[in-house]
Amino acid sequence: GSVGGLVVGADVRFRGIKVGEVTALNMIATEEGKRRKVRLRAGLALRPGGLGLGQDATVDEAMTLLKDYVAQGLRARLTSANILTGELIVELIELPDAAPAGIVAGDPLPVLPSVEANVSDFNATAEGVFERINALPVEDLINSAIAVLDGVNAVVKSEGANSVLPELT
């Protein structure tokens, strides 16, 4: 799908923790039979320490861990980082019931399996937020606040409050 809103430098998150960032966005032309297709690819730089390995983990150790995670259902997907700006991030999610997949040896880098983006209902979500804001009883809240302030003013200006104030000082 579309990667509009995903930028180089965007976070890659796993269980809510930043484990890397997007390093590149590319379009790749491929042929499937007699049809030409354009695939979108996001390059990711992952920190092995963020995936549960130590900071001094080797590339081979990180690849072994990722292969195990993918075999258990780890997939990459786009998701909204900010509903108002449309900013996207890459989220590594665990889908235990996912169809079997593996890391594909790509040129020049390996390719993680991905699933459909979690942003297809962005417009509906944003519209729903604005509808809820518009439905707030703002005038009732303002009238209640004015009534409270009028009551506070009446108490503060009353003779009883004025006689107590000098004694409080």
mmCIF file of N, CA, C and O in Angstrom, residues 50-119:
data_model
loop_
_atom_site.group_PDB
_atom_site.id
_atom_site.type_symbol
_atom_site.label_atom_id
_atom_site.label_comp_id
_atom_site.label_asym_id
_atom_site.label_seq_id
_atom_site.Cartn_x
_atom_site.Cartn_y
_atom_site.Cartn_z
ATOM 1 N N GLY A 50 17.984 -3.426 21.163
ATOM 2 C CA GLY A 50 16.560 -3.173 21.342
ATOM 3 C C GLY A 50 15.705 -4.408 21.141
ATOM 4 O O GLY A 50 14.553 -4.446 21.549
ATOM 5 N N LEU A 51 16.261 -5.419 20.500
ATOM 6 C CA LEU A 51 15.511 -6.645 20.250
ATOM 7 C C LEU A 51 15.742 -7.707 21.317
ATOM 8 O O LEU A 51 15.250 -8.818 21.214
ATOM 9 N N GLY A 52 16.526 -7.362 22.319
ATOM 10 C CA GLY A 52 16.752 -8.303 23.407
ATOM 11 C C GLY A 52 18.157 -8.867 23.444
ATOM 12 O O GLY A 52 18.489 -9.640 24.342
ATOM 13 N N LEU A 53 18.973 -8.513 22.481
ATOM 14 C CA LEU A 53 20.373 -8.943 22.490
ATOM 15 C C LEU A 53 21.208 -7.858 23.151
ATOM 16 O O LEU A 53 20.791 -6.707 23.235
ATOM 17 N N GLY A 54 22.387 -8.193 23.559
ATOM 18 C CA GLY A 54 23.287 -7.197 24.131
ATOM 19 C C GLY A 54 23.760 -6.215 23.071
ATOM 20 O O GLY A 54 23.645 -6.465 21.870
ATOM 21 N N GLN A 55 24.302 -5.090 23.509
ATOM 22 C CA GLN A 55 24.773 -4.064 22.585
ATOM 23 C C GLN A 55 25.936 -4.548 21.722
ATOM 24 O O GLN A 55 26.174 -4.014 20.651
ATOM 25 N N ASP A 56 26.643 -5.569 22.178
ATOM 26 C CA ASP A 56 27.797 -6.062 21.431
ATOM 27 C C ASP A 56 27.448 -7.291 20.573
ATOM 28 O O ASP A 56 28.332 -8.022 20.128
ATOM 29 N N ALA A 57 26.161 -7.508 20.299
ATOM 30 C CA ALA A 57 25.732 -8.652 19.496
ATOM 31 C C ALA A 57 26.247 -8.520 18.064
ATOM 32 O O ALA A 57 26.337 -7.424 17.517
ATOM 33 N N THR A 58 26.557 -9.640 17.469
ATOM 34 C CA THR A 58 27.038 -9.649 16.090
ATOM 35 C C THR A 58 25.855 -9.642 15.123
ATOM 36 O O THR A 58 24.709 -9.915 15.508
ATOM 37 N N VAL A 59 26.145 -9.367 13.855
ATOM 38 C CA VAL A 59 25.116 -9.379 12.819
ATOM 39 C C VAL A 59 24.515 -10.786 12.709
ATOM 40 O O VAL A 59 23.298 -10.939 12.572
ATOM 41 N N ASP A 60 25.358 -11.802 12.799
ATOM 42 C CA ASP A 60 24.856 -13.183 12.706
ATOM 43 C C ASP A 60 23.907 -13.513 13.858
ATOM 44 O O ASP A 60 22.870 -14.159 13.655
ATOM 45 N N GLU A 61 24.249 -13.073 15.067
ATOM 46 C CA GLU A 61 23.365 -13.304 16.218
ATOM 47 C C GLU A 61 22.037 -12.577 16.033
ATOM 48 O O GLU A 61 20.963 -13.124 16.323
ATOM 49 N N ALA A 62 22.097 -11.350 15.523
ATOM 50 C CA ALA A 62 20.873 -10.578 15.296
ATOM 51 C C ALA A 62 20.009 -11.249 14.222
ATOM 52 O O ALA A 62 18.785 -11.337 14.365
ATOM 53 N N MET A 63 20.628 -11.740 13.145
ATOM 54 C CA MET A 63 19.862 -12.403 12.084
ATOM 55 C C MET A 63 19.232 -13.701 12.587
ATOM 56 O O MET A 63 18.090 -14.007 12.254
ATOM 57 N N THR A 64 19.946 -14.442 13.399
ATOM 58 C CA THR A 64 19.394 -15.677 13.968
ATOM 59 C C THR A 64 18.174 -15.361 14.826
ATOM 60 O O THR A 64 17.134 -16.025 14.728
ATOM 61 N N LEU A 65 18.298 -14.327 15.662
ATOM 62 C CA LEU A 65 17.174 -13.927 16.511
ATOM 63 C C LEU A 65 15.981 -13.488 15.660
ATOM 64 O O LEU A 65 14.843 -13.900 15.901
ATOM 65 N N LEU A 66 16.235 -12.658 14.639
ATOM 66 C CA LEU A 66 15.144 -12.200 13.770
ATOM 67 C C LEU A 66 14.487 -13.369 13.040
ATOM 68 O O LEU A 66 13.262 -13.411 12.913
ATOM 69 N N LYS A 67 15.269 -14.316 12.569
ATOM 70 C CA LYS A 67 14.697 -15.491 11.891
ATOM 71 C C LYS A 67 13.793 -16.273 12.839
ATOM 72 O O LYS A 67 12.709 -16.718 12.445
ATOM 73 N N ASP A 68 14.229 -16.419 14.104
ATOM 74 C CA ASP A 68 13.399 -17.105 15.095
ATOM 75 C C ASP A 68 12.106 -16.331 15.344
ATOM 76 O O ASP A 68 11.019 -16.909 15.406
ATOM 77 N N TYR A 69 12.226 -15.003 15.513
ATOM 78 C CA TYR A 69 11.038 -14.164 15.738
ATOM 79 C C TYR A 69 10.068 -14.272 14.564
ATOM 80 O O TYR A 69 8.856 -14.396 14.751
ATOM 81 N N VAL A 70 10.595 -14.204 13.343
ATOM 82 C CA VAL A 70 9.737 -14.273 12.149
ATOM 83 C C VAL A 70 9.056 -15.633 12.077
ATOM 84 O O VAL A 70 7.867 -15.722 11.768
ATOM 85 N N ALA A 71 9.760 -16.697 12.386
ATOM 86 C CA ALA A 71 9.161 -18.032 12.386
ATOM 87 C C ALA A 71 8.024 -18.130 13.404
ATOM 88 O O ALA A 71 7.069 -18.885 13.217
ATOM 89 N N GLN A 72 8.102 -17.335 14.480
ATOM 90 C CA GLN A 72 7.067 -17.329 15.511
ATOM 91 C C GLN A 72 5.967 -16.304 15.236
ATOM 92 O O GLN A 72 5.053 -16.147 16.031
ATOM 93 N N GLY A 73 6.068 -15.579 14.101
ATOM 94 C CA GLY A 73 4.989 -14.668 13.728
ATOM 95 C C GLY A 73 5.342 -13.191 13.709
ATOM 96 O O GLY A 73 4.452 -12.358 13.545
ATOM 97 N N LEU A 74 6.608 -12.821 13.847
ATOM 98 C CA LEU A 74 6.974 -11.402 13.787
ATOM 99 C C LEU A 74 6.774 -10.882 12.367
ATOM 100 O O LEU A 74 7.215 -11.506 11.407
ATOM 101 N N ARG A 75 6.086 -9.748 12.258
ATOM 102 C CA ARG A 75 5.858 -9.118 10.961
ATOM 103 C C ARG A 75 6.036 -7.612 11.118
ATOM 104 O O ARG A 75 5.844 -7.050 12.197
ATOM 105 N N ALA A 76 6.365 -6.956 10.014
ATOM 106 C CA ALA A 76 6.471 -5.501 9.993
ATOM 107 C C ALA A 76 5.181 -4.938 9.404
ATOM 108 O O ALA A 76 4.590 -5.536 8.505
ATOM 109 N N ARG A 77 4.749 -3.787 9.930
ATOM 110 C CA ARG A 77 3.588 -3.114 9.341
ATOM 111 C C ARG A 77 3.695 -1.623 9.615
ATOM 112 O O ARG A 77 4.335 -1.184 10.576
ATOM 113 N N LEU A 78 3.044 -0.857 8.773
ATOM 114 C CA LEU A 78 2.958 0.586 8.984
ATOM 115 C C LEU A 78 1.819 0.866 9.944
ATOM 116 O O LEU A 78 0.776 0.217 9.891
ATOM 117 N N THR A 79 2.029 1.841 10.803
ATOM 118 C CA THR A 79 0.970 2.249 11.713
ATOM 119 C C THR A 79 1.085 3.749 11.963
ATOM 120 O O THR A 79 2.142 4.342 11.763
ATOM 121 N N SER A 80 0.013 4.355 12.381
ATOM 122 C CA SER A 80 -0.002 5.794 12.629
ATOM 123 C C SER A 80 0.770 6.139 13.889
ATOM 124 O O SER A 80 0.573 5.528 14.931
ATOM 125 N N ALA A 81 1.628 7.138 13.771
ATOM 126 C CA ALA A 81 2.334 7.656 14.943
ATOM 127 C C ALA A 81 1.605 8.874 15.475
ATOM 128 O O ALA A 81 1.616 9.137 16.672
ATOM 129 N N ASN A 82 0.964 9.618 14.580
ATOM 130 C CA ASN A 82 0.271 10.839 14.972
ATOM 131 C C ASN A 82 -0.969 10.966 14.105
ATOM 132 O O ASN A 82 -0.859 11.154 12.893
ATOM 133 N N ILE A 83 -2.126 10.883 14.718
ATOM 134 C CA ILE A 83 -3.381 10.888 13.974
ATOM 135 C C ILE A 83 -3.642 12.221 13.280
ATOM 136 O O ILE A 83 -4.265 12.275 12.239
ATOM 137 N N LEU A 84 -3.143 13.321 13.832
ATOM 138 C CA LEU A 84 -3.406 14.628 13.244
ATOM 139 C C LEU A 84 -2.491 14.943 12.063
ATOM 140 O O LEU A 84 -2.914 15.545 11.094
ATOM 141 N N THR A 85 -1.232 14.515 12.117
ATOM 142 C CA THR A 85 -0.290 14.824 11.042
ATOM 143 C C THR A 85 -0.213 13.735 9.985
ATOM 144 O O THR A 85 0.306 13.964 8.905
ATOM 145 N N GLY A 86 -0.700 12.540 10.285
ATOM 146 C CA GLY A 86 -0.610 11.438 9.341
ATOM 147 C C GLY A 86 0.763 10.786 9.337
ATOM 148 O O GLY A 86 1.056 9.955 8.486
ATOM 149 N N GLU A 87 1.606 11.137 10.312
ATOM 150 C CA GLU A 87 2.950 10.561 10.399
ATOM 151 C C GLU A 87 2.855 9.064 10.668
ATOM 152 O O GLU A 87 2.059 8.615 11.472
ATOM 153 N N LEU A 88 3.694 8.298 9.961
ATOM 154 C CA LEU A 88 3.692 6.846 10.107
ATOM 155 C C LEU A 88 5.006 6.362 10.710
ATOM 156 O O LEU A 88 6.034 7.021 10.590
ATOM 157 N N ILE A 89 4.942 5.194 11.334
ATOM 158 C CA ILE A 89 6.130 4.500 11.809
ATOM 159 C C ILE A 89 6.025 3.047 11.353
ATOM 160 O O ILE A 89 4.963 2.605 10.894
ATOM 161 N N VAL A 90 7.116 2.321 11.478
ATOM 162 C CA VAL A 90 7.096 0.879 11.220
ATOM 163 C C VAL A 90 7.024 0.193 12.569
ATOM 164 O O VAL A 90 7.804 0.496 13.474
ATOM 165 N N GLU A 91 6.090 -0.694 12.696
ATOM 166 C CA GLU A 91 5.894 -1.425 13.945
ATOM 167 C C GLU A 91 6.186 -2.901 13.682
ATOM 168 O O GLU A 91 5.720 -3.466 12.691
ATOM 169 N N LEU A 92 6.992 -3.492 14.525
ATOM 170 C CA LEU A 92 7.222 -4.932 14.463
ATOM 171 C C LEU A 92 6.232 -5.571 15.420
ATOM 172 O O LEU A 92 6.246 -5.292 16.613
ATOM 173 N N ILE A 93 5.330 -6.375 14.877
ATOM 174 C CA ILE A 93 4.258 -6.953 15.695
ATOM 175 C C ILE A 93 4.358 -8.468 15.688
ATOM 176 O O ILE A 93 4.916 -9.063 14.776
ATOM 177 N N GLU A 94 3.793 -9.072 16.713
ATOM 178 C CA GLU A 94 3.779 -10.519 16.836
ATOM 179 C C GLU A 94 2.392 -11.049 16.491
ATOM 180 O O GLU A 94 1.414 -10.670 17.122
ATOM 181 N N LEU A 95 2.328 -11.886 15.489
ATOM 182 C CA LEU A 95 1.077 -12.498 15.062
ATOM 183 C C LEU A 95 1.248 -14.016 15.102
ATOM 184 O O LEU A 95 1.625 -14.637 14.110
ATOM 185 N N PRO A 96 0.987 -14.629 16.256
ATOM 186 C CA PRO A 96 1.228 -16.070 16.404
ATOM 187 C C PRO A 96 0.468 -16.922 15.389
ATOM 188 O O PRO A 96 0.910 -18.009 15.045
ATOM 189 N N ASP A 97 -0.669 -16.433 14.884
ATOM 190 C CA ASP A 97 -1.458 -17.212 13.928
ATOM 191 C C ASP A 97 -1.140 -16.841 12.480
ATOM 192 O O ASP A 97 -1.870 -17.244 11.564
ATOM 193 N N ALA A 98 -0.075 -16.071 12.249
ATOM 194 C CA ALA A 98 0.290 -15.648 10.897
ATOM 195 C C ALA A 98 0.699 -16.852 10.058
ATOM 196 O O ALA A 98 1.205 -17.851 10.578
ATOM 197 N N ALA A 99 0.483 -16.726 8.761
ATOM 198 C CA ALA A 99 0.923 -17.773 7.841
ATOM 199 C C ALA A 99 2.437 -17.906 7.941
ATOM 200 O O ALA A 99 3.132 -16.915 8.164
ATOM 201 N N PRO A 100 2.947 -19.115 7.793
ATOM 202 C CA PRO A 100 4.402 -19.294 7.894
ATOM 203 C C PRO A 100 5.140 -18.409 6.896
ATOM 204 O O PRO A 100 4.713 -18.234 5.762
ATOM 205 N N ALA A 101 6.239 -17.841 7.352
ATOM 206 C CA ALA A 101 7.066 -16.985 6.507
ATOM 207 C C ALA A 101 8.481 -16.999 7.049
ATOM 208 O O ALA A 101 8.731 -17.489 8.150
ATOM 209 N N GLY A 102 9.356 -16.459 6.279
ATOM 210 C CA GLY A 102 10.743 -16.379 6.709
ATOM 211 C C GLY A 102 11.360 -15.105 6.167
ATOM 212 O O GLY A 102 10.767 -14.398 5.356
ATOM 213 N N ILE A 103 12.549 -14.821 6.624
ATOM 214 C CA ILE A 103 13.284 -13.684 6.096
ATOM 215 C C ILE A 103 13.808 -14.088 4.731
ATOM 216 O O ILE A 103 14.418 -15.141 4.575
ATOM 217 N N VAL A 104 13.555 -13.247 3.736
ATOM 218 C CA VAL A 104 13.957 -13.546 2.364
ATOM 219 C C VAL A 104 15.296 -12.880 2.087
ATOM 220 O O VAL A 104 15.485 -11.700 2.400
ATOM 221 N N ALA A 105 16.207 -13.622 1.506
ATOM 222 C CA ALA A 105 17.494 -13.039 1.133
ATOM 223 C C ALA A 105 17.245 -12.055 0.001
ATOM 224 O O ALA A 105 16.793 -12.432 -1.073
ATOM 225 N N GLY A 106 17.459 -10.764 0.283
ATOM 226 C CA GLY A 106 17.209 -9.735 -0.716
ATOM 227 C C GLY A 106 18.506 -9.164 -1.239
ATOM 228 O O GLY A 106 19.588 -9.504 -0.780
ATOM 229 N N ASP A 107 18.379 -8.292 -2.221
ATOM 230 C CA ASP A 107 19.558 -7.641 -2.781
ATOM 231 C C ASP A 107 19.445 -6.165 -2.500
ATOM 232 O O ASP A 107 18.539 -5.521 -3.023
ATOM 233 N N PRO A 108 20.212 -5.564 -1.678
ATOM 234 C CA PRO A 108 21.399 -6.099 -1.022
ATOM 235 C C PRO A 108 21.114 -6.588 0.399
ATOM 236 O O PRO A 108 21.987 -7.164 1.034
ATOM 237 N N LEU A 109 19.913 -6.346 0.917
ATOM 238 C CA LEU A 109 19.625 -6.661 2.321
ATOM 239 C C LEU A 109 18.499 -7.679 2.435
ATOM 240 O O LEU A 109 17.659 -7.794 1.542
ATOM 241 N N PRO A 110 18.431 -8.402 3.557
ATOM 242 C CA PRO A 110 17.323 -9.336 3.769
ATOM 243 C C PRO A 110 15.999 -8.582 3.909
ATOM 244 O O PRO A 110 15.980 -7.409 4.278
ATOM 245 N N VAL A 111 14.912 -9.281 3.601
ATOM 246 C CA VAL A 111 13.584 -8.673 3.613
ATOM 247 C C VAL A 111 12.729 -9.348 4.677
ATOM 248 O O VAL A 111 12.545 -10.567 4.664
ATOM 249 N N LEU A 112 12.190 -8.520 5.601
ATOM 250 C CA LEU A 112 11.263 -9.019 6.624
ATOM 251 C C LEU A 112 9.873 -9.143 6.018
ATOM 252 O O LEU A 112 9.457 -8.286 5.232
ATOM 253 N N PRO A 113 9.109 -10.168 6.404
ATOM 254 C CA PRO A 113 7.722 -10.234 5.934
ATOM 255 C C PRO A 113 6.900 -9.114 6.570
ATOM 256 O O PRO A 113 7.177 -8.690 7.692
ATOM 257 N N SER A 114 5.923 -8.649 5.822
ATOM 258 C CA SER A 114 5.086 -7.564 6.333
ATOM 259 C C SER A 114 3.620 -7.934 6.195
ATOM 260 O O SER A 114 3.260 -8.877 5.493
ATOM 261 N N VAL A 115 2.790 -7.191 6.898
ATOM 262 C CA VAL A 115 1.337 -7.357 6.818
ATOM 263 C C VAL A 115 0.733 -6.013 6.465
ATOM 264 O O VAL A 115 1.401 -4.975 6.523
ATOM 265 N N GLU A 116 -0.525 -6.041 6.138
ATOM 266 C CA GLU A 116 -1.223 -4.833 5.723
ATOM 267 C C GLU A 116 -1.118 -3.744 6.793
ATOM 268 O O GLU A 116 -1.175 -4.028 7.992
ATOM 269 N N ALA A 117 -1.001 -2.518 6.329
ATOM 270 C CA ALA A 117 -0.852 -1.369 7.224
ATOM 271 C C ALA A 117 -2.061 -1.221 8.138
ATOM 272 O O ALA A 117 -3.173 -1.606 7.790
ATOM 273 N N ASN A 118 -1.807 -0.634 9.289
ATOM 274 C CA ASN A 118 -2.850 -0.371 10.271
ATOM 275 C C ASN A 118 -3.275 1.087 10.192
ATOM 276 O O ASN A 118 -3.467 1.736 11.195
ATOM 277 N N VAL A 119 -3.387 1.625 8.964
ATOM 278 C CA VAL A 119 -3.719 3.040 8.810
ATOM 279 C C VAL A 119 -4.862 3.259 7.837
ATOM 280 O O VAL A 119 -5.187 4.381 7.522
#
